[in-house]
């Protein structure tokens, strides 16, 4: 009868409770292999060489005393001392070798793995420290791993190198920083099937939005080749985001996606050492397509949600997860190769909302992906190697190509970080979040555009794009205790348009979005006139035609590009506030604004006063734009039906006459957007005096109205709000305008439809907001920066009204 192994544990024998025996990484792999495979989570099989084996190796070699001599009293601030002592410690552990009985156990388990996967299969030999992947400290990347290891001798050598890597310089430094004793930490080794991602793709998954702390999405990043390029930020990866609530109800759709440049891919040689890996250029055709199909992304999202659900149940509290995935180019399967709790992400702390707001601007010196939703100023320090750590002073802005775990002592002292390469899940991004500092990653040529000593402000508080501004700029930090903010009877909704800020804005106290503007999405994310995409042959400028072609490259039809991007932008806003209502206004460009879109000048008439011209509802069924409106409607159907975001309501702007309203609603019905079907509500902007005068007739056609105070003031007072000459006469507080507001709100209440306002007036003039509350308006929509002050003002008016009622009753 074969003896039970002393130092080997199969993945099927390991649980999350075995951190002390096999380390955090392997405990998680074993937990998933044992508990989650029946629930569809695919984890490569393998075994652990336990932490007891590490201690046994050093005890058998009488190495403990030598190790203490090498490490006791090490100064991590003295790089020369750290390097010398770390090198000596690694030499001691490697020289200890592997005792024969341990060698026999390792090779026996390895041969069993070969029987499962085939004699030609290779393995990954991965370090797993007993203080690693913990909720309070990640220890990510501190020890070494070895890939594509083949053969028994190579496996044993990789195990010796793994044991020795417990004392890399960066691991020693990190343990001192976070207060772990070097001799109370041991190292286990995971030996597992090698997933041939060098022949396919790999990446990182977060079960939350890393920048806002928004919990209802799965963020998947990926690139071709081995995953280290994504983790270390050597490439700009693809990003795909999936919305959890609607995925769980059967709506299998990607919420939004961003195509990364993926310029290089990492492959490896036969030896399997880290030194044998190399980067090669990614073929252009692969760079221009996503490394994952939608269905593969959804499969990974399914697995990520199962992992999060499992670990949350174990922790007894929601547990966002940081997950590594890899696709095997041989069997085409998607594998989960690591999972750990997310550390250091959410910028909001408890019930206190913290917002960084830049109060001035200057020249933008560099831009990239924003990390951290914060702002910091400092002097630039260009660093090309971690060996330059002594040159870096606390409070400087670190600017470099990319970072690795060796850089963490420098990063800890930085005011902000800027890298040429990397995505939101790269090493620089993860460490910046953990240390609570802003970072701009994937900035392209930041090391060329910035110079040491230059004063800059790094802003990551303006959405997905992070900017490096010239000089030290002023900014505010606003803190609001939202837990104590009572909700008023009157709904306080937001005016939104930028999908990149939606998750962050959703943490504000709100009752949904009263106005989601389509125009920002079209201008910033689509950039092209819809008719130009559909009819490029009518664009007479060859350069514009080439730009239109480039935008739609990779799509079956150019119109598909417009539909997908618009649906993703609107869908992101709707997901951020789900299941609260999000009222989306159909496009309301004027002809001069449409003409400014790529290719637009070939489809738009020149008008003397575009404010009163071919805009809003008049365009939707008109032959000059009907095809473009059909794309808008297709995008809204995609967001509502395919993505499952049924909280989207639609709103028609600038509808002049009742007959026009009927025509537009009939046209929308023919395009699959029928009022009442699938719960669809359609609102109308109330911004023309005729809308107020005929509120009863319009109420028969729409579910509600949102007063557009800007246009209603313009048309009530006869003032062109674009004219600087007569701007002094534009005043929403005019008595005539106040009467219009009263008639509109009373008309809605009399006809039993929703009344709201989404113009600038309530944000600018608290007295207007107060009067609307007294009139009984259902909702007030304001800009995000005034939502708290408006809420407080409305609460005070409602308190006064309630007190008046009590006095009247008494």
XYZ file of N, CA and C in Angstrom, residues 77 377-381 383 388-398 408-416 437 472:
87
model
N 15.349 50.705 3.126
C 15.595 52.039 2.567
C 17.004 52.161 1.991
N -1.173 67.146 -7.379
C -0.162 67.970 -8.040
C 1.218 67.603 -7.515
N 2.221 67.825 -8.344
C 3.587 67.538 -7.925
C 4.562 67.827 -9.046
N 5.827 67.620 -8.762
C 6.874 67.780 -9.764
C 7.170 66.432 -10.410
N 7.360 66.439 -11.710
C 7.595 65.211 -12.462
C 8.963 64.626 -12.119
N 9.024 63.304 -12.029
C 10.294 62.588 -11.947
C 10.239 61.442 -12.946
N 11.482 58.149 -14.428
C 12.230 56.996 -13.929
C 12.141 55.893 -14.982
N 16.576 53.264 -9.869
C 16.682 54.699 -9.630
C 15.859 55.141 -8.419
N 15.462 54.212 -7.578
C 14.579 54.526 -6.451
C 15.137 55.629 -5.571
N 16.445 55.656 -5.383
C 17.040 56.648 -4.499
C 16.859 58.071 -5.025
N 16.637 58.224 -6.334
C 16.460 59.551 -6.923
C 15.063 60.115 -6.679
N 14.130 59.255 -6.315
C 12.731 59.653 -6.246
C 12.387 60.205 -4.870
N 11.844 61.400 -4.839
C 11.470 62.037 -3.575
C 9.971 61.901 -3.332
N 9.587 61.774 -2.076
C 8.163 61.675 -1.725
C 7.404 62.889 -2.243
N 6.212 62.627 -2.797
C 5.372 63.704 -3.292
C 5.606 64.077 -4.738
N 6.547 63.409 -5.406
C 6.762 63.665 -6.823
C 5.784 62.839 -7.653
N 5.631 63.225 -8.927
C 4.782 62.487 -9.856
C 5.661 61.519 -10.639
N 5.447 60.233 -10.439
C 6.234 59.204 -11.118
C 5.779 59.082 -12.569
N 7.275 49.050 -6.398
C 6.337 49.447 -5.357
C 6.927 50.375 -4.290
N 8.205 50.223 -3.905
C 8.758 51.194 -2.946
C 8.740 52.631 -3.478
N 8.918 52.793 -4.803
C 8.860 54.126 -5.407
C 7.406 54.602 -5.459
N 6.509 53.722 -5.921
C 5.113 54.085 -6.124
C 4.449 54.519 -4.825
N 4.846 53.903 -3.739
C 4.248 54.215 -2.438
C 4.472 55.688 -2.075
N 5.577 56.274 -2.552
C 5.927 57.651 -2.174
C 5.412 58.673 -3.185
N 4.800 58.215 -4.275
C 4.403 59.119 -5.355
C 3.110 59.866 -5.028
N 3.015 61.121 -5.505
C 1.755 61.857 -5.427
C 0.787 61.357 -6.478
N 1.331 60.941 -7.626
C 0.540 60.401 -8.729
C 1.476 59.595 -9.620
N -3.734 56.666 -4.643
C -3.188 57.786 -5.409
C -3.698 57.723 -6.842
N 0.561 73.620 -11.309
C -0.185 73.166 -10.130
C -1.512 73.903 -10.098
